[in-house]
Amino acid sequence: MNALDLDVLQRARDWVMLGHATHLITVVQTWGSAPRQPGAMLAVRADGHVVGSVSGGCIEDDLIVRARAGTLPTAPASLTYGVTQEEANRFGLPCGGTLRLVCEPLADTCWLDPVLDAIQAHQSTLRTLDMQTGISSLLPATSDDSPGLDNQTFRSIYGPRWHLLIIGANQTARVLSAIAATLDFHVTVCDPREEFFQEWQEPRTTLSTLMPDDAVLELDIDTRTAIVALTHDPKLDDMALLEALKSPAFYVGALGSRVNQEKRRARLALFDLTPPQIARLHGPVGLRIASRTPAEIAVAIAAELILVRNTTGEAQAHADSTGRHVC
């Protein structure tokens, strides 16, 4: 869950606590060139105040009108926009795109509070809502869970769904961690040199002083994890890469020039890595946008992460559990 969606839940919770009539609208299915993907959210108050987005703007306008008129559903309901070409044009959906939404009135913060607590603890939560009774239950999200609406059961997932491990707590890492935190990543920054963390001011990160290879092994890397080595110190970067390239991480990259990357690949070949594993390395890291400053390099890395992530498919990052919260 990115920072914008987290803001939707927080604002919705605050509005309910202040006594405002509030609806939460979630994208559950799309067809065609719909502008937002399943899981995107919007909260709207009865007076028209809104936060979040489920489309490019026109559907939001209609939802605001309905909220002010008091015509939004009084119980959980499915809404569909853009079934016909005329309606798609009316609501600004490109190429005949269609959105299916779940709209639910928020009577209290019974389920919002524990979900927000879990997000603050960097945990993902699966919420299951019975559309007929309005009763919902919460479970830790597993790798098999996905958002959707089936047989009057609405499933939504809240919390960080991707993980980024950054090796090195330098300036580039500080900018990259801030960007990644808004892009649905839980960020861990690893640097055994504790003095590098003395002025660290990015609160949305987990800090680790383990040796890089130990950090990779401890994190139980999966297919929703990216690993980026940024120290410029081969002794630290290569330690992480030796384990990262053997892991199922969807992205492994390292900072450095093309010449240094060739030297790095030669060093890695001396260890127990196969040519296909070494070929997984993105180096020099980031899209080629002539980046030079730490901020520009961080933007290039983030752009490449998103490009690779969006072509590798969806998979949840958190382990299964049996705990349950009923609301």
Tab-separated table of C-alpha atoms in Angstrom:
chain	number	residue	atom	x	y	z
A	1	MET	CA	0.000	0.000	0.000
A	2	ASN	CA	1.475	3.316	-1.021
A	3	ALA	CA	1.451	6.484	1.070
A	4	LEU	CA	-1.556	7.895	-0.799
A	5	ASP	CA	-3.754	4.879	-0.019
A	6	LEU	CA	-2.601	4.916	3.596
A	7	ASP	CA	-3.697	8.555	3.765
A	8	VAL	CA	-7.164	7.533	2.542
A	9	LEU	CA	-7.597	5.099	5.450
A	10	GLN	CA	-6.234	7.540	8.005
A	11	ARG	CA	-8.451	10.399	6.836
A	12	ALA	CA	-11.498	8.116	6.662
A	13	ARG	CA	-10.850	6.984	10.232
A	14	ASP	CA	-10.486	10.595	11.410
A	15	TRP	CA	-13.690	11.685	9.637
A	16	VAL	CA	-15.689	8.863	11.214
A	17	MET	CA	-14.336	9.712	14.668
A	18	LEU	CA	-15.416	13.330	14.134
A	19	GLY	CA	-18.946	12.189	13.303
A	20	HIS	CA	-18.921	12.718	9.529
A	21	ALA	CA	-20.938	10.386	7.330
A	22	THR	CA	-18.206	8.714	5.260
A	23	HIS	CA	-18.102	6.162	2.453
A	24	LEU	CA	-15.056	4.153	1.382
A	25	ILE	CA	-14.928	3.230	-2.320
A	26	THR	CA	-12.467	0.608	-3.590
A	27	VAL	CA	-11.630	-0.542	-7.118
A	28	VAL	CA	-12.153	-4.316	-7.266
A	29	GLN	CA	-12.058	-5.076	-10.997
A	30	THR	CA	-11.160	-3.316	-14.239
A	31	TRP	CA	-11.648	-3.948	-17.945
A	32	GLY	CA	-9.941	-2.145	-20.800
A	33	SER	CA	-7.766	0.890	-20.159
A	34	ALA	CA	-9.109	1.749	-16.721
A	35	PRO	CA	-7.000	4.483	-15.080
A	36	ARG	CA	-6.688	2.892	-11.623
A	37	GLN	CA	-5.937	-0.689	-10.628
A	38	PRO	CA	-7.737	-3.007	-8.157
A	39	GLY	CA	-7.120	-1.887	-4.600
A	40	ALA	CA	-7.168	1.856	-5.360
A	41	MET	CA	-9.334	3.708	-2.828
A	42	LEU	CA	-11.298	6.880	-2.285
A	43	ALA	CA	-13.063	8.176	0.826
A	44	VAL	CA	-15.849	10.726	0.479
A	45	ARG	CA	-17.808	12.631	3.117
A	46	ALA	CA	-21.465	13.602	2.908
A	47	ASP	CA	-20.425	17.244	2.453
A	48	GLY	CA	-18.293	16.364	-0.590
A	49	HIS	CA	-14.846	16.331	1.008
A	50	VAL	CA	-12.811	13.631	-0.720
A	51	VAL	CA	-9.399	11.988	-0.469
A	52	GLY	CA	-7.891	9.394	-2.805
A	53	SER	CA	-8.799	8.386	-6.342
A	54	VAL	CA	-10.507	5.577	-8.242
A	55	SER	CA	-10.297	7.126	-11.737
A	56	GLY	CA	-8.967	10.118	-13.606
A	57	GLY	CA	-11.490	12.464	-11.975
A	58	CYS	CA	-14.909	12.166	-13.599
A	59	ILE	CA	-16.049	9.202	-11.521
A	60	GLU	CA	-14.908	11.071	-8.418
A	61	ASP	CA	-17.143	13.960	-9.500
A	62	ASP	CA	-20.136	11.640	-9.755
A	63	LEU	CA	-19.422	10.073	-6.358
A	64	ILE	CA	-19.160	13.520	-4.762
A	65	VAL	CA	-22.513	14.519	-6.272
A	66	ARG	CA	-24.113	11.331	-4.965
A	67	ALA	CA	-22.560	11.801	-1.521
A	68	ARG	CA	-23.924	15.341	-1.238
A	69	ALA	CA	-27.337	14.180	-2.441
A	70	GLY	CA	-27.347	11.320	0.077
A	71	THR	CA	-27.798	8.707	-2.661
A	72	LEU	CA	-24.722	6.568	-2.029
A	73	PRO	CA	-25.600	3.059	-0.772
A	74	THR	CA	-26.485	2.684	2.907
A	75	ALA	CA	-25.017	-0.848	2.923
A	76	PRO	CA	-22.013	-2.386	1.101
A	77	ALA	CA	-22.757	-2.429	-2.622
A	78	SER	CA	-21.082	-2.947	-5.976
A	79	LEU	CA	-20.993	-0.025	-8.420
A	80	THR	CA	-19.988	-0.292	-12.071
A	81	TYR	CA	-18.917	2.578	-14.321
A	82	GLY	CA	-18.250	2.524	-18.056
A	83	VAL	CA	-20.170	-0.550	-19.226
A	84	THR	CA	-21.233	1.171	-22.445
A	85	GLN	CA	-19.119	3.358	-24.715
A	86	GLU	CA	-21.476	6.271	-23.974
A	87	GLU	CA	-20.965	5.893	-20.237
A	88	ALA	CA	-17.207	5.458	-20.689
A	89	ASN	CA	-17.114	8.734	-22.602
A	90	ARG	CA	-19.293	10.432	-19.990
A	91	PHE	CA	-17.001	9.466	-17.150
A	92	GLY	CA	-13.756	10.004	-19.015
A	93	LEU	CA	-12.689	6.347	-19.106
A	94	PRO	CA	-10.286	5.828	-22.034
A	95	CYS	CA	-10.741	3.169	-24.699
A	96	GLY	CA	-14.062	1.974	-23.278
A	97	GLY	CA	-12.509	1.074	-19.907
A	98	THR	CA	-14.771	-0.186	-17.128
A	99	LEU	CA	-14.419	0.012	-13.357
A	100	ARG	CA	-16.176	-2.142	-10.792
A	101	LEU	CA	-16.180	-0.581	-7.323
A	102	VAL	CA	-17.250	-1.584	-3.845
A	103	CYS	CA	-18.879	1.266	-1.933
A	104	GLU	CA	-19.353	0.876	1.804
A	105	PRO	CA	-20.545	3.269	4.494
A	106	LEU	CA	-18.191	3.516	7.468
A	107	ALA	CA	-20.225	3.422	10.683
A	108	ASP	CA	-17.263	3.168	13.054
A	109	THR	CA	-13.502	2.505	13.162
A	110	CYS	CA	-13.825	-1.092	14.370
A	111	TRP	CA	-11.733	-2.509	11.528
A	112	LEU	CA	-9.825	0.628	10.535
A	113	ASP	CA	-7.957	0.917	13.829
A	114	PRO	CA	-6.343	-2.567	13.766
A	115	VAL	CA	-5.572	-2.246	10.053
A	116	LEU	CA	-3.766	1.056	10.585
A	117	ASP	CA	-1.911	-0.445	13.556
A	118	ALA	CA	-0.777	-3.354	11.373
A	119	ILE	CA	0.389	-0.996	8.616
A	120	GLN	CA	2.445	0.975	11.127
A	121	ALA	CA	4.065	-2.350	12.092
A	122	HIS	CA	4.863	-3.001	8.368
A	123	GLN	CA	2.373	-5.864	8.208
A	124	SER	CA	-0.153	-6.599	5.473
A	125	THR	CA	-3.758	-7.416	6.325
A	126	LEU	CA	-6.449	-9.257	4.387
A	127	ARG	CA	-9.941	-7.939	5.084
A	128	THR	CA	-12.918	-10.049	4.063
A	129	LEU	CA	-16.306	-8.305	3.952
A	130	ASP	CA	-19.666	-10.056	3.684
A	131	MET	CA	-21.559	-7.724	1.358
A	132	GLN	CA	-24.936	-8.969	2.649
A	133	THR	CA	-24.361	-8.679	6.390
A	134	GLY	CA	-21.677	-5.983	6.468
A	135	ILE	CA	-19.574	-8.110	8.818
A	136	SER	CA	-15.844	-8.108	8.120
A	137	SER	CA	-12.896	-10.133	9.395
A	138	LEU	CA	-9.173	-9.428	9.395
A	139	LEU	CA	-6.304	-11.849	8.840
A	140	PRO	CA	-2.608	-11.393	8.105
A	141	ALA	CA	-2.263	-11.434	4.312
A	142	THR	CA	-0.645	-14.467	2.724
A	143	SER	CA	1.152	-14.980	-0.579
A	144	ASP	CA	-2.039	-16.429	-2.089
A	145	ASP	CA	-4.334	-13.510	-1.234
A	146	SER	CA	-5.543	-10.976	-3.777
A	147	PRO	CA	-8.214	-8.259	-3.848
A	148	GLY	CA	-11.534	-9.034	-5.477
A	149	LEU	CA	-15.280	-9.571	-5.188
A	150	ASP	CA	-16.700	-13.078	-5.474
A	151	ASN	CA	-20.098	-14.441	-4.411
A	152	GLN	CA	-20.897	-11.407	-2.243
A	153	THR	CA	-17.507	-11.604	-0.522
A	154	PHE	CA	-15.239	-8.589	-0.907
A	155	ARG	CA	-11.511	-9.078	-0.271
A	156	SER	CA	-9.093	-6.189	0.182
A	157	ILE	CA	-5.445	-6.081	1.182
A	158	TYR	CA	-3.944	-3.273	3.227
A	159	GLY	CA	-0.305	-2.670	4.050
A	160	PRO	CA	3.079	-2.813	2.328
A	161	ARG	CA	3.004	-5.351	-0.486
A	162	TRP	CA	6.577	-4.985	-1.731
A	163	HIS	CA	9.931	-4.855	0.054
A	164	LEU	CA	13.071	-2.937	-0.913
A	165	LEU	CA	16.396	-3.733	0.748
A	166	ILE	CA	18.961	-0.977	0.259
A	167	ILE	CA	22.603	-1.707	1.066
A	168	GLY	CA	24.300	1.493	2.200
A	169	ALA	CA	22.929	4.483	4.139
A	170	ASN	CA	24.273	7.244	1.909
A	171	GLN	CA	22.578	10.260	0.272
A	172	THR	CA	21.237	8.236	-2.654
A	173	ALA	CA	19.740	5.736	-0.219
A	174	ARG	CA	17.996	8.522	1.691
A	175	VAL	CA	16.285	9.867	-1.416
A	176	LEU	CA	15.491	6.403	-2.781
A	177	SER	CA	13.972	5.244	0.504
A	178	ALA	CA	11.646	8.256	0.571
A	179	ILE	CA	10.527	7.670	-3.031
A	180	ALA	CA	10.083	3.915	-2.542
A	181	ALA	CA	7.958	4.430	0.562
A	182	THR	CA	5.377	6.201	-1.619
A	183	LEU	CA	5.480	3.416	-4.220
A	184	ASP	CA	4.083	0.532	-2.164
A	185	PHE	CA	7.467	-0.581	-0.729
A	186	HIS	CA	8.405	-1.299	2.834
A	187	VAL	CA	12.029	-0.175	2.904
A	188	THR	CA	14.902	-1.699	4.882
A	189	VAL	CA	18.260	0.079	4.817
A	190	CYS	CA	21.275	-2.004	5.814
A	191	ASP	CA	24.677	-0.587	6.691
A	192	PRO	CA	27.031	-2.158	9.250
A	193	ARG	CA	28.732	1.248	9.651
A	194	GLU	CA	26.521	2.579	12.442
A	195	GLU	CA	27.840	6.132	12.114
A	196	PHE	CA	26.097	6.381	8.725
A	197	PHE	CA	22.748	6.248	10.537
A	198	GLN	CA	23.509	9.048	13.000
A	199	GLU	CA	21.802	11.703	10.864
A	200	TRP	CA	19.232	9.425	9.199
A	201	GLN	CA	15.900	11.276	9.081
A	202	GLU	CA	13.636	9.177	6.850
A	203	PRO	CA	11.067	7.720	9.313
A	204	ARG	CA	9.442	5.271	6.877
A	205	THR	CA	12.355	2.831	6.906
A	206	THR	CA	13.624	-0.069	8.968
A	207	LEU	CA	17.324	0.262	9.786
A	208	SER	CA	19.706	-2.682	10.045
A	209	THR	CA	23.369	-2.808	11.060
A	210	LEU	CA	23.841	-6.446	10.067
A	211	MET	CA	26.494	-7.389	7.557
A	212	PRO	CA	24.890	-7.216	4.084
A	213	ASP	CA	24.918	-10.951	3.396
A	214	ASP	CA	23.356	-11.635	6.799
A	215	ALA	CA	20.683	-9.025	6.106
A	216	VAL	CA	19.725	-10.731	2.843
A	217	LEU	CA	19.512	-14.122	4.532
A	218	GLU	CA	17.555	-12.818	7.530
A	219	LEU	CA	14.874	-11.090	5.456
A	220	ASP	CA	13.579	-14.303	3.849
A	221	ILE	CA	13.653	-12.753	0.367
A	222	ASP	CA	10.750	-13.568	-1.954
A	223	THR	CA	9.453	-12.566	-5.390
A	224	ARG	CA	8.119	-9.245	-4.073
A	225	THR	CA	11.542	-8.108	-2.893
A	226	ALA	CA	14.069	-5.823	-4.607
A	227	ILE	CA	17.687	-5.471	-3.475
A	228	VAL	CA	19.881	-2.509	-4.414
A	229	ALA	CA	23.548	-2.152	-3.408
A	230	LEU	CA	24.634	1.488	-3.146
A	231	THR	CA	27.733	1.668	-0.932
A	232	HIS	CA	30.358	1.870	-3.730
A	233	ASP	CA	32.395	-0.444	-1.467
A	234	PRO	CA	32.876	-3.867	-3.124
A	235	LYS	CA	33.485	-5.471	0.255
A	236	LEU	CA	29.920	-4.578	1.296
A	237	ASP	CA	28.040	-4.555	-2.007
A	238	ASP	CA	29.446	-7.860	-3.236
A	239	MET	CA	28.588	-9.561	0.067
A	240	ALA	CA	24.945	-8.680	-0.462
A	241	LEU	CA	24.966	-9.592	-4.153
A	242	LEU	CA	26.415	-13.047	-3.554
A	243	GLU	CA	23.247	-13.947	-1.639
A	244	ALA	CA	20.802	-11.691	-3.476
A	245	LEU	CA	21.518	-13.167	-6.928
A	246	LYS	CA	20.706	-16.637	-5.611
A	247	SER	CA	17.436	-15.449	-4.088
A	248	PRO	CA	13.989	-15.171	-5.758
A	249	ALA	CA	14.101	-11.340	-5.547
A	250	PHE	CA	12.459	-9.800	-8.614
A	251	TYR	CA	15.198	-7.161	-8.909
A	252	VAL	CA	18.879	-7.045	-7.904
A	253	GLY	CA	20.953	-3.989	-8.771
A	254	ALA	CA	24.244	-2.315	-7.897
A	255	LEU	CA	25.597	1.197	-8.283
A	256	GLY	CA	28.735	1.692	-10.359
A	257	SER	CA	30.077	2.458	-13.814
A	258	ARG	CA	30.001	-0.034	-16.687
A	259	VAL	CA	33.722	-0.730	-16.225
A	260	ASN	CA	33.277	-1.385	-12.511
A	261	GLN	CA	30.256	-3.586	-13.210
A	262	GLU	CA	32.308	-5.786	-15.522
A	263	LYS	CA	34.934	-6.103	-12.827
A	264	ARG	CA	32.185	-6.940	-10.340
A	265	ARG	CA	30.787	-9.672	-12.584
A	266	ALA	CA	34.264	-11.153	-12.914
A	267	ARG	CA	34.615	-11.209	-9.119
A	268	LEU	CA	31.194	-12.802	-8.673
A	269	ALA	CA	32.121	-15.537	-11.169
A	270	LEU	CA	34.858	-16.662	-8.774
A	271	PHE	CA	32.203	-17.757	-6.294
A	272	ASP	CA	29.368	-20.292	-6.478
A	273	LEU	CA	27.196	-18.244	-8.811
A	274	THR	CA	26.072	-19.519	-12.200
A	275	PRO	CA	26.202	-17.347	-15.362
A	276	PRO	CA	22.376	-17.018	-15.389
A	277	GLN	CA	22.451	-15.821	-11.778
A	278	ILE	CA	25.133	-13.232	-12.532
A	279	ALA	CA	23.171	-12.129	-15.599
A	280	ARG	CA	20.300	-11.114	-13.308
A	281	LEU	CA	22.336	-8.193	-12.002
A	282	HIS	CA	21.106	-4.751	-13.037
A	283	GLY	CA	24.288	-2.743	-13.309
A	284	PRO	CA	24.779	0.097	-13.716
A	285	VAL	CA	21.595	0.346	-11.686
A	286	GLY	CA	18.658	2.504	-12.819
A	287	LEU	CA	17.191	3.711	-16.109
A	288	ARG	CA	19.588	5.538	-18.430
A	289	ILE	CA	18.503	9.155	-17.929
A	290	ALA	CA	21.953	10.765	-17.616
A	291	SER	CA	21.535	10.938	-13.839
A	292	ARG	CA	24.462	12.290	-11.822
A	293	THR	CA	23.283	13.717	-8.491
A	294	PRO	CA	22.085	11.447	-5.651
A	295	ALA	CA	18.500	12.592	-6.216
A	296	GLU	CA	18.678	11.930	-9.964
A	297	ILE	CA	20.225	8.507	-9.408
A	298	ALA	CA	17.493	7.654	-6.898
A	299	VAL	CA	14.793	8.661	-9.399
A	300	ALA	CA	16.439	6.504	-12.102
A	301	ILE	CA	16.564	3.506	-9.742
A	302	ALA	CA	12.957	3.962	-8.631
A	303	ALA	CA	11.811	4.194	-12.245
A	304	GLU	CA	13.578	0.958	-13.145
A	305	LEU	CA	12.155	-0.769	-10.069
A	306	ILE	CA	8.624	0.145	-11.130
A	307	LEU	CA	9.266	-0.901	-14.733
A	308	VAL	CA	10.580	-4.319	-13.681
A	309	ARG	CA	8.000	-4.756	-10.926
A	310	ASN	CA	5.090	-4.120	-13.261
A	311	THR	CA	6.287	-6.816	-15.661
A	312	THR	CA	7.000	-9.546	-13.134
A	313	GLY	CA	3.455	-10.137	-11.871
A	314	GLU	CA	1.817	-9.882	-8.457
A	315	ALA	CA	2.792	-11.942	-5.369
A	316	GLN	CA	2.271	-11.206	-1.715
A	317	ALA	CA	5.295	-10.785	0.566
A	318	HIS	CA	4.101	-11.810	3.980
A	319	ALA	CA	3.934	-15.206	5.646
A	320	ASP	CA	0.745	-17.053	6.487
A	321	SER	CA	-0.791	-16.882	9.940
A	322	THR	CA	-3.902	-18.155	11.719
A	323	GLY	CA	-4.865	-15.122	13.799
A	324	ARG	CA	-8.318	-13.583	13.213
A	325	HIS	CA	-10.060	-10.366	14.177
A	326	VAL	CA	-13.812	-10.159	13.660
A	327	CYS	CA	-15.615	-6.816	13.478
